[in-house]
XYZ file of C-alpha atoms in Angstrom:
559
model
C -11.539 39.186 15.545
C -8.177 37.465 15.628
C -6.751 37.384 19.267
C -3.998 39.680 20.185
C -0.661 38.581 18.838
C -2.069 36.079 16.419
C -1.849 36.562 12.612
C -5.005 35.818 10.259
C -4.369 32.808 8.314
C -4.316 32.511 4.375
C -4.063 28.681 3.487
C -4.049 28.017 -0.200
C -4.024 24.447 -1.420
C -2.628 23.434 -4.837
C -3.505 19.770 -5.270
C -0.888 17.739 -6.662
C 1.625 20.757 -7.063
C 5.324 19.974 -6.974
C 8.334 21.973 -6.370
C 9.987 20.364 -9.296
C 7.868 22.596 -11.544
C 7.295 25.733 -9.212
C 11.222 26.185 -8.523
C 12.443 26.597 -11.876
C 9.370 28.468 -13.224
C 9.673 30.816 -10.321
C 13.205 31.330 -10.971
C 12.384 32.339 -14.614
C 9.870 34.814 -13.230
C 6.905 33.192 -14.455
C 5.374 32.500 -10.968
C 5.869 35.755 -9.436
C 3.475 35.505 -6.597
C 5.011 32.182 -5.266
C 8.526 33.506 -5.884
C 7.852 36.466 -3.670
C 6.456 34.352 -0.965
C 9.344 31.809 -1.061
C 11.932 35.050 -1.068
C 10.353 36.438 2.237
C 9.497 32.986 3.919
C 10.189 29.382 4.158
C 9.909 26.788 1.706
C 10.263 22.983 2.178
C 9.068 19.606 0.363
C 6.123 18.256 2.002
C 6.099 14.555 2.593
C 2.551 12.943 2.089
C 0.938 9.888 3.182
C 1.512 6.330 2.176
C 0.037 6.091 -0.334
C -0.195 9.640 -1.680
C -3.658 9.576 -2.268
C -6.072 12.667 -2.204
C -8.473 11.743 0.648
C -6.274 10.573 3.501
C -3.328 13.227 2.525
C -5.609 16.227 2.707
C -7.208 14.863 5.792
C -3.912 14.159 7.355
C -2.849 17.814 6.326
C -5.748 19.574 8.131
C -5.702 17.332 11.406
C -2.048 16.548 12.111
C -2.428 12.925 12.493
C -2.067 9.723 10.162
C -5.035 8.123 8.367
C -5.127 5.291 10.993
C -6.138 8.147 13.547
C -8.271 10.269 11.511
C -10.156 7.317 9.861
C -10.076 8.461 6.298
C -8.074 6.191 4.339
C -9.179 6.468 0.899
C -12.456 7.253 -1.224
C -13.804 4.049 -0.221
C -13.285 1.455 2.525
C -13.747 -2.439 2.504
C -17.141 -3.182 4.354
C -16.157 -5.585 7.107
C -16.990 -9.374 6.434
C -17.700 -8.862 2.779
C -15.926 -8.146 -0.456
C -17.954 -4.935 -1.217
C -16.735 -1.466 -0.836
C -18.468 1.677 0.614
C -17.961 5.397 0.038
C -16.668 7.747 2.623
C -17.326 11.276 3.134
C -15.905 14.130 5.501
C -18.290 12.491 8.416
C -16.054 9.667 8.650
C -13.210 11.966 10.052
C -12.777 11.337 13.550
C -10.241 14.054 14.504
C -10.759 17.788 14.511
C -9.775 19.695 11.503
C -8.017 23.226 11.379
C -11.401 24.857 10.996
C -12.940 23.065 13.892
C -10.147 23.964 16.245
C -10.380 27.781 15.135
C -14.035 27.800 15.243
C -13.919 26.532 18.880
C -11.523 29.066 19.794
C -13.820 31.782 18.758
C -12.316 32.532 15.335
C -14.425 33.157 12.092
C -13.357 30.857 9.183
C -13.915 30.222 5.644
C -13.398 26.841 3.859
C -13.481 26.469 0.317
C -13.645 23.080 -1.603
C -11.259 21.128 0.585
C -11.329 17.220 -0.406
C -13.022 14.892 1.746
C -15.316 17.577 3.712
C -18.781 16.760 2.288
C -21.385 17.138 4.121
C -20.380 20.712 5.122
C -19.846 21.444 8.650
C -21.560 24.004 10.714
C -18.363 26.275 11.431
C -18.126 29.640 12.901
C -18.278 31.272 9.446
C -18.750 29.736 5.907
C -18.018 26.330 4.243
C -18.309 25.069 0.704
C -17.394 21.338 0.872
C -15.176 19.564 -1.480
C -15.722 17.203 -4.354
C -16.719 13.988 -2.435
C -20.307 15.245 -2.697
C -23.202 13.652 -4.152
C -23.403 15.659 -7.565
C -21.448 14.928 -10.719
C -20.116 18.113 -11.889
C -20.430 21.184 -9.645
C -21.892 22.463 -6.265
C -25.357 22.911 -5.222
C -26.882 24.232 -2.062
C -26.084 20.973 -0.195
C -22.399 21.773 -0.277
C -22.854 24.935 1.449
C -23.211 25.992 5.343
C -24.850 28.097 5.953
C -27.269 27.212 3.057
C -28.122 30.874 2.741
C -24.810 31.689 1.172
C -25.677 29.524 -1.655
C -27.529 32.245 -3.797
C -24.931 34.569 -3.202
C -22.442 31.916 -4.933
C -24.590 31.703 -7.843
C -24.817 35.370 -8.388
C -21.121 35.491 -7.992
C -19.548 33.021 -9.957
C -22.234 30.902 -11.482
C -21.361 27.318 -11.343
C -18.454 26.263 -9.207
C -16.905 23.325 -10.757
C -14.559 20.526 -9.558
C -13.587 19.027 -12.862
C -16.863 19.221 -14.943
C -15.617 17.097 -17.638
C -15.246 13.313 -17.712
C -11.506 12.048 -17.887
C -11.659 8.565 -18.713
C -11.659 8.942 -22.581
C -9.419 11.647 -24.086
C -10.451 11.820 -27.817
C -10.230 14.643 -30.421
C -11.033 17.852 -29.040
C -10.649 16.738 -25.211
C -7.489 18.567 -24.619
C -8.437 22.009 -25.864
C -11.868 21.715 -23.777
C -10.183 20.518 -20.574
C -7.597 23.169 -20.915
C -10.046 25.890 -21.335
C -12.338 24.457 -18.363
C -9.294 24.220 -15.942
C -8.449 27.673 -16.621
C -11.935 28.842 -16.058
C -12.116 26.734 -12.704
C -9.219 28.526 -11.384
C -10.685 31.899 -12.150
C -14.031 31.299 -10.457
C -12.638 29.805 -7.221
C -10.393 32.700 -6.970
C -13.074 35.026 -7.397
C -15.086 33.164 -4.713
C -12.203 33.305 -2.368
C -11.365 36.891 -2.732
C -15.049 37.757 -2.241
C -15.087 35.831 0.980
C -11.924 37.610 2.250
C -13.814 40.919 1.819
C -17.226 39.814 2.638
C -16.268 37.674 5.820
C -13.305 39.318 6.981
C -12.267 35.795 8.467
C -9.548 35.186 10.888
C -8.588 32.118 8.720
C -9.380 31.271 4.952
C -8.567 27.911 3.320
C -9.198 27.175 -0.489
C -8.020 24.261 -2.341
C -7.572 24.451 -6.172
C -7.552 21.015 -7.862
C -6.441 22.037 -11.145
C -2.695 21.537 -10.816
C -3.387 17.905 -10.038
C -5.630 17.411 -13.053
C -3.536 19.104 -15.608
C -0.513 17.035 -14.573
C -2.479 13.698 -14.923
C -3.242 14.449 -18.341
C -1.006 16.873 -20.106
C 2.473 15.809 -18.468
C 3.356 14.010 -21.741
C 3.126 17.330 -23.818
C 5.048 19.101 -21.137
C 7.886 16.923 -20.532
C 10.100 16.052 -23.652
C 11.997 13.260 -21.808
C 8.966 11.340 -20.919
C 8.653 8.070 -22.704
C 5.082 8.882 -23.800
C 6.048 12.308 -25.019
C 4.222 13.862 -28.260
C 4.870 17.206 -29.651
C 1.630 19.155 -29.329
C 0.156 22.596 -29.210
C -0.617 21.617 -25.578
C 3.068 21.653 -24.455
C 2.519 24.620 -22.296
C -0.516 23.566 -20.855
C 0.860 22.446 -17.343
C 2.710 25.964 -17.080
C -0.494 27.896 -18.367
C -2.419 26.325 -15.252
C 0.511 26.956 -13.013
C 0.722 30.602 -13.955
C -3.055 30.761 -13.546
C -2.777 29.335 -10.162
C 0.263 31.924 -9.439
C -2.099 34.787 -10.360
C -4.799 33.514 -8.112
C -2.171 33.225 -5.121
C -1.346 36.885 -5.633
C -4.947 37.988 -5.905
C -5.654 36.356 -2.698
C -2.454 37.463 -0.860
C -3.352 40.873 -2.056
C -7.013 40.668 -0.801
C -5.868 39.266 2.737
C -4.958 41.554 5.476
C -1.412 42.951 5.511
C -0.636 41.005 8.718
C -1.621 37.775 7.467
C 0.313 34.294 7.701
C 0.161 32.821 4.242
C 0.650 28.892 3.709
C 0.774 27.328 0.144
C 0.295 23.766 0.545
C -0.132 20.629 -1.611
C -1.277 17.158 -0.584
C 1.153 15.162 -2.718
C 3.312 16.138 -5.739
C 3.323 15.060 -9.337
C 5.541 13.309 -12.014
C 5.578 11.590 -15.217
C 4.118 7.934 -15.795
C 6.482 5.850 -18.142
C 5.530 2.803 -20.508
C 5.399 0.204 -17.841
C 2.013 -1.355 -16.641
C 1.753 -3.689 -13.621
C -0.871 -6.201 -13.076
C -0.525 -7.155 -9.511
C -3.092 -9.898 -9.265
C -1.493 -11.599 -12.294
C 1.729 -11.630 -10.153
C -0.152 -13.106 -7.330
C -1.549 -15.532 -9.562
C 1.817 -16.370 -11.088
C 3.098 -17.143 -7.341
C 0.154 -19.391 -6.716
C -1.279 -16.864 -4.236
C -4.603 -16.116 -6.282
C -6.868 -18.120 -8.441
C -9.287 -16.716 -10.946
C -12.548 -17.807 -12.335
C -13.502 -18.388 -16.075
C -13.012 -15.564 -18.242
C -15.936 -13.072 -18.877
C -16.449 -11.973 -15.117
C -15.106 -8.645 -15.806
C -16.669 -7.682 -19.169
C -19.034 -5.504 -17.660
C -16.459 -3.128 -16.909
C -15.432 -2.803 -20.533
C -19.270 -2.228 -21.659
C -19.533 0.321 -18.889
C -16.392 2.177 -20.057
C -17.763 2.203 -23.544
C -21.099 3.445 -22.621
C -19.937 6.233 -20.449
C -17.574 7.411 -23.105
C -20.733 8.466 -24.989
C -22.828 9.864 -22.232
C -22.513 13.722 -21.107
C -20.971 14.034 -17.635
C -23.886 15.699 -16.261
C -26.083 12.732 -16.955
C -23.853 9.954 -15.819
C -25.171 10.343 -12.220
C -28.798 9.850 -13.257
C -27.897 6.797 -15.317
C -26.256 5.280 -12.514
C -29.118 5.966 -10.126
C -31.221 3.699 -12.358
C -28.732 0.908 -12.363
C -29.673 -2.020 -10.054
C -28.144 -2.588 -6.640
C -26.070 -0.295 -4.646
C -22.843 1.137 -6.080
C -20.547 -0.064 -3.429
C -21.623 -3.629 -4.453
C -21.020 -3.064 -8.172
C -17.551 -1.449 -7.405
C -16.660 -4.528 -5.294
C -17.702 -6.823 -7.989
C -15.600 -4.893 -10.472
C -12.444 -5.138 -8.400
C -13.021 -8.731 -7.033
C -15.355 -10.482 -9.596
C -12.882 -12.581 -11.228
C -11.422 -14.112 -8.180
C -11.871 -17.698 -7.029
C -11.909 -17.106 -3.172
C -11.631 -20.605 -2.138
C -8.049 -20.977 -3.608
C -6.938 -17.271 -3.037
C -4.513 -16.141 -0.450
C -3.855 -12.694 -1.370
C -5.482 -10.163 -3.766
C -5.273 -6.567 -4.755
C -7.898 -4.105 -5.567
C -5.539 -2.925 -8.392
C -6.009 0.908 -7.915
C -3.337 2.806 -9.875
C -3.307 5.428 -7.401
C -3.277 3.061 -4.299
C -1.463 -0.005 -5.229
C -1.994 -2.600 -2.242
C -2.779 -6.142 -1.396
C -4.982 -7.870 1.135
C -4.755 -11.057 2.606
C -7.756 -13.414 2.382
C -8.095 -14.019 6.212
C -10.521 -16.638 7.605
C -12.857 -15.075 9.825
C -12.091 -11.622 8.297
C -13.168 -12.131 4.649
C -16.262 -14.235 3.909
C -14.507 -17.042 2.092
C -10.978 -16.522 3.871
C -8.539 -19.226 3.420
C -5.693 -17.855 5.701
C -5.796 -18.867 9.374
C -5.321 -15.864 11.774
C -2.460 -17.824 13.458
C -0.649 -17.902 10.035
C -1.294 -14.184 9.155
C 2.216 -12.869 9.840
C 4.000 -15.831 8.205
C 1.612 -15.614 5.188
C 1.959 -11.777 4.933
C 5.690 -12.393 4.893
C 5.451 -14.875 2.014
C 3.279 -12.633 -0.138
C 5.702 -9.484 0.525
C 8.628 -11.702 -0.603
C 6.839 -12.685 -3.718
C 6.389 -8.869 -4.549
C 9.888 -7.946 -3.423
C 11.340 -10.671 -5.895
C 9.469 -9.518 -8.693
C 11.998 -8.323 -11.274
C 11.898 -7.253 -14.953
C 13.754 -8.968 -17.913
C 16.980 -6.767 -16.927
C 16.860 -7.925 -13.134
C 15.638 -4.519 -11.943
C 12.982 -4.660 -9.162
C 9.355 -3.951 -10.188
C 8.502 -2.820 -6.581
C 10.897 -0.423 -4.805
C 9.309 -1.191 -1.528
C 6.553 -3.500 0.296
C 5.240 -1.473 3.245
C 3.521 -3.505 6.061
C 0.416 -1.818 7.195
C 1.843 -0.849 10.623
C 4.544 0.807 8.951
C 2.166 3.490 7.161
C -0.817 3.832 9.696
C -1.255 3.607 13.247
C -4.165 4.088 15.423
C -7.757 2.668 16.186
C -8.549 2.848 12.388
C -5.504 1.283 10.949
C -7.195 -2.170 10.313
C -9.078 -0.577 7.546
C -5.847 -0.258 5.670
C -4.655 -3.015 3.151
C -2.332 -5.645 4.628
C 0.515 -4.603 2.326
C 0.974 -1.192 0.527
C 3.138 -1.181 -2.497
C 5.530 1.310 -3.554
C 6.230 0.856 -7.350
C 9.948 1.218 -8.543
C 10.590 4.392 -10.886
C 12.299 3.763 -14.366
C 14.378 6.315 -15.242
C 12.426 8.696 -13.131
C 9.005 7.694 -14.556
C 6.260 5.686 -12.625
C 4.684 2.723 -13.848
C 0.673 2.310 -14.121
C -1.047 -0.247 -12.077
C -3.895 -1.783 -14.245
C -6.726 -4.145 -13.558
C -5.760 -7.673 -14.605
C -8.745 -8.280 -16.967
C -8.226 -11.906 -17.715
C -4.956 -13.768 -18.278
C -1.896 -12.071 -19.573
C 1.648 -10.756 -18.406
C 2.085 -9.539 -14.932
C 4.526 -6.872 -16.404
C 4.004 -5.428 -19.809
C 4.911 -2.219 -22.015
C 1.918 -0.234 -22.816
C 1.052 0.029 -26.402
C 1.469 3.400 -28.115
C -2.213 4.076 -28.439
C -2.390 3.435 -24.572
C -0.016 6.434 -23.743
C -2.810 8.975 -23.695
C -4.956 6.845 -21.413
C -7.537 8.656 -19.110
C -8.162 7.831 -15.554
C -8.247 4.139 -14.786
C -6.220 3.568 -17.974
C -2.766 4.694 -16.880
C -2.660 8.305 -17.059
C 0.578 10.062 -18.347
C 1.023 11.885 -15.061
C 1.166 10.210 -11.732
C 1.328 11.433 -8.051
C 4.692 11.655 -6.300
C 5.059 11.752 -2.511
C 6.747 15.017 -2.157
C 4.253 18.028 -2.129
C 5.084 21.583 -1.291
C 5.068 23.942 1.650
C 5.573 27.624 1.323
C 5.167 29.864 4.605
C 5.595 33.706 4.447
C 4.072 36.567 6.337
C 3.515 37.264 10.008
C 4.904 34.972 12.269
C 6.909 33.392 9.830
C 10.769 33.361 9.936
C 12.597 34.206 6.459
C 14.527 31.088 6.544
C 14.501 29.991 3.097
C 14.930 26.462 1.951
C 14.068 24.039 4.885
C 14.759 20.144 5.178
C 11.793 18.156 4.352
C 8.569 18.024 6.529
C 5.874 15.483 7.185
C 2.191 16.457 6.077
C 1.202 15.965 9.545
C 3.439 18.985 10.584
C 1.230 21.604 8.844
C -1.908 21.625 11.249
C 0.342 22.278 14.282
C 2.225 24.862 12.452
C -0.811 26.766 11.426
C -2.090 26.519 14.867
C 0.906 28.246 16.275
C 0.519 31.031 13.728
C -2.909 31.506 14.675
C -1.660 32.096 18.279
C -3.286 29.282 19.646
C -1.505 26.463 21.782
C -0.459 23.609 19.742
C -2.441 20.447 21.177
C -0.252 17.898 22.455
C -0.675 14.122 21.188
C -0.608 14.907 17.512
C 1.458 13.200 15.045
C 2.882 16.380 13.505
C 4.957 18.827 15.212
C 5.277 22.574 14.658
C 8.047 23.365 12.160
C 10.261 25.347 14.514
C 12.605 26.521 11.941
C 10.105 28.388 10.057
C 8.316 29.899 13.153
C 9.494 33.354 14.478
C 8.531 32.424 17.997
C 8.484 29.236 20.039
C 5.032 27.400 20.043
C 3.220 26.475 23.153
C 1.961 22.980 23.512
C -0.911 22.300 25.782
C -3.467 19.722 26.295
C -6.006 19.122 23.418
C -9.129 20.950 24.232
C -11.049 18.864 21.819
C -11.635 15.272 22.095
C -11.927 13.014 18.847
C -15.393 12.852 17.476
C -17.577 9.822 18.333
C -17.730 7.173 15.669
C -20.926 7.979 14.313
C -20.369 9.006 10.529
C -23.215 9.958 8.279
C -23.173 7.442 5.494
C -24.427 8.448 2.101
C -27.948 7.098 1.527
C -28.527 4.790 -1.542
C -29.093 7.790 -3.843
C -26.220 9.582 -2.658
C -23.980 6.439 -2.916
C -24.804 6.055 -6.621
C -24.062 9.793 -6.994
C -20.820 9.559 -5.393
C -19.912 6.361 -7.733
C -20.827 8.434 -10.845
C -18.782 11.292 -9.791
C -15.816 9.129 -8.818
C -16.105 7.188 -11.837
C -16.170 10.324 -14.089
C -12.984 11.463 -12.319
C -11.815 8.092 -13.009
C -10.906 7.000 -9.475
C -13.581 4.303 -9.340
C -14.974 2.085 -12.048
C -18.262 0.629 -11.177
C -19.954 -1.594 -13.620
C -22.921 -0.566 -15.711
């Protein structure tokens, strides 16, 4: 039971949700549940990690520290001493999460589909882990702790999907199917969460819905008439429909929660439109004499793989990839870096659309490094200058800011981050797409009309923004209305304070005092960081994770 003076917690995550949509639609009466929470509580824009990527952002939100301290910097990380990558999971998180702290304090918790939580942890309650798991479409018993809860999930909702459709190729009929599946996913997740509120009577329940992110990526150009990629369509209301379904889910869960609950609505980042500009970072580095390429043909496998996957049912992609030769991490590394001549390269990019960045080819760190460690800082400034000086034909900067690694992440795992992180400049409010440099060509170009509806990995028409949402209401929350912007690391200490526990000192975030009815207590952290013994995916799991992330479009392993 919840301690005296503490509120039960209901934390609802809406991945990629933005106040740019919530505020006007709430004012129009389309989102009554969110409007009611904002009217009686506090609302702020929530500044995400840099970059605003799913795994590091959610992990920072639930730990209160930056990625350099919790250790989860992306879906993958570079394998030290190689040009390969490996896939991460929740066991790589080195700092206690919200549910870890509440469980240790004797509170009962329920945790549903929070990204970067596979494999599930043994908590004081129930956990269903998020989509970084070794399955291509939906959960199985390996997601669930205790596993005895798995048959009950099946009886209650049948399958529990993440995004059980491929997101790389969006041909005829795709959008109608995707919209229906997104709405169905919201309903199933809400049903399970409401059931747990009654079954478990937890002191805290956290659930994350991913549909707000997915619909923004693929339907933004239908929704936004100002988008350079806009096209009139029957799907013009799809983004709003998903937000309305999520609002109904919020209302359902608030009604099912104890009347004295503290409610938090959070997102890991926001969303916005993508324009017609395409960036090829490695081509820019090559043009500046910082990168050399090998003969053409080294990346043809990626095109073959995309063509093959387009005709393969999503449920079969994991099995097909399991039969591929070699480890998926090696294949992914070959796709990202296969065309680079390392002996003549100073800097290179992984060219990830959601995570634009640059590495230096450092001698002793990279296997064929060319940059002497003593020259690291000077060379990094040279590379940064080449990117900062990049302008379009009108003289507008292509990159708004080049971040040095230490400006974004600090802590024992900061060296896992790229040397430079790039913030591409918006054009009239729309972000560019960072795409792979598959052969020679311009570093900056305009997308062709047939590219405007591209799926993941091809320049989606909706993109991440750093400002997400925070709405607090209920017990222990001051009805403060609109607040100044907060940092994503401020969420954990604020929730701990609402739960009636002392806020651990030494976190990067601080309780949002303006939103709290009482001053929080700060005390020594009772939980030490976890020892560095992550549980890596085995070979089969690695290939399944690669298939899952490829189906989502975050990764493009070659076939």
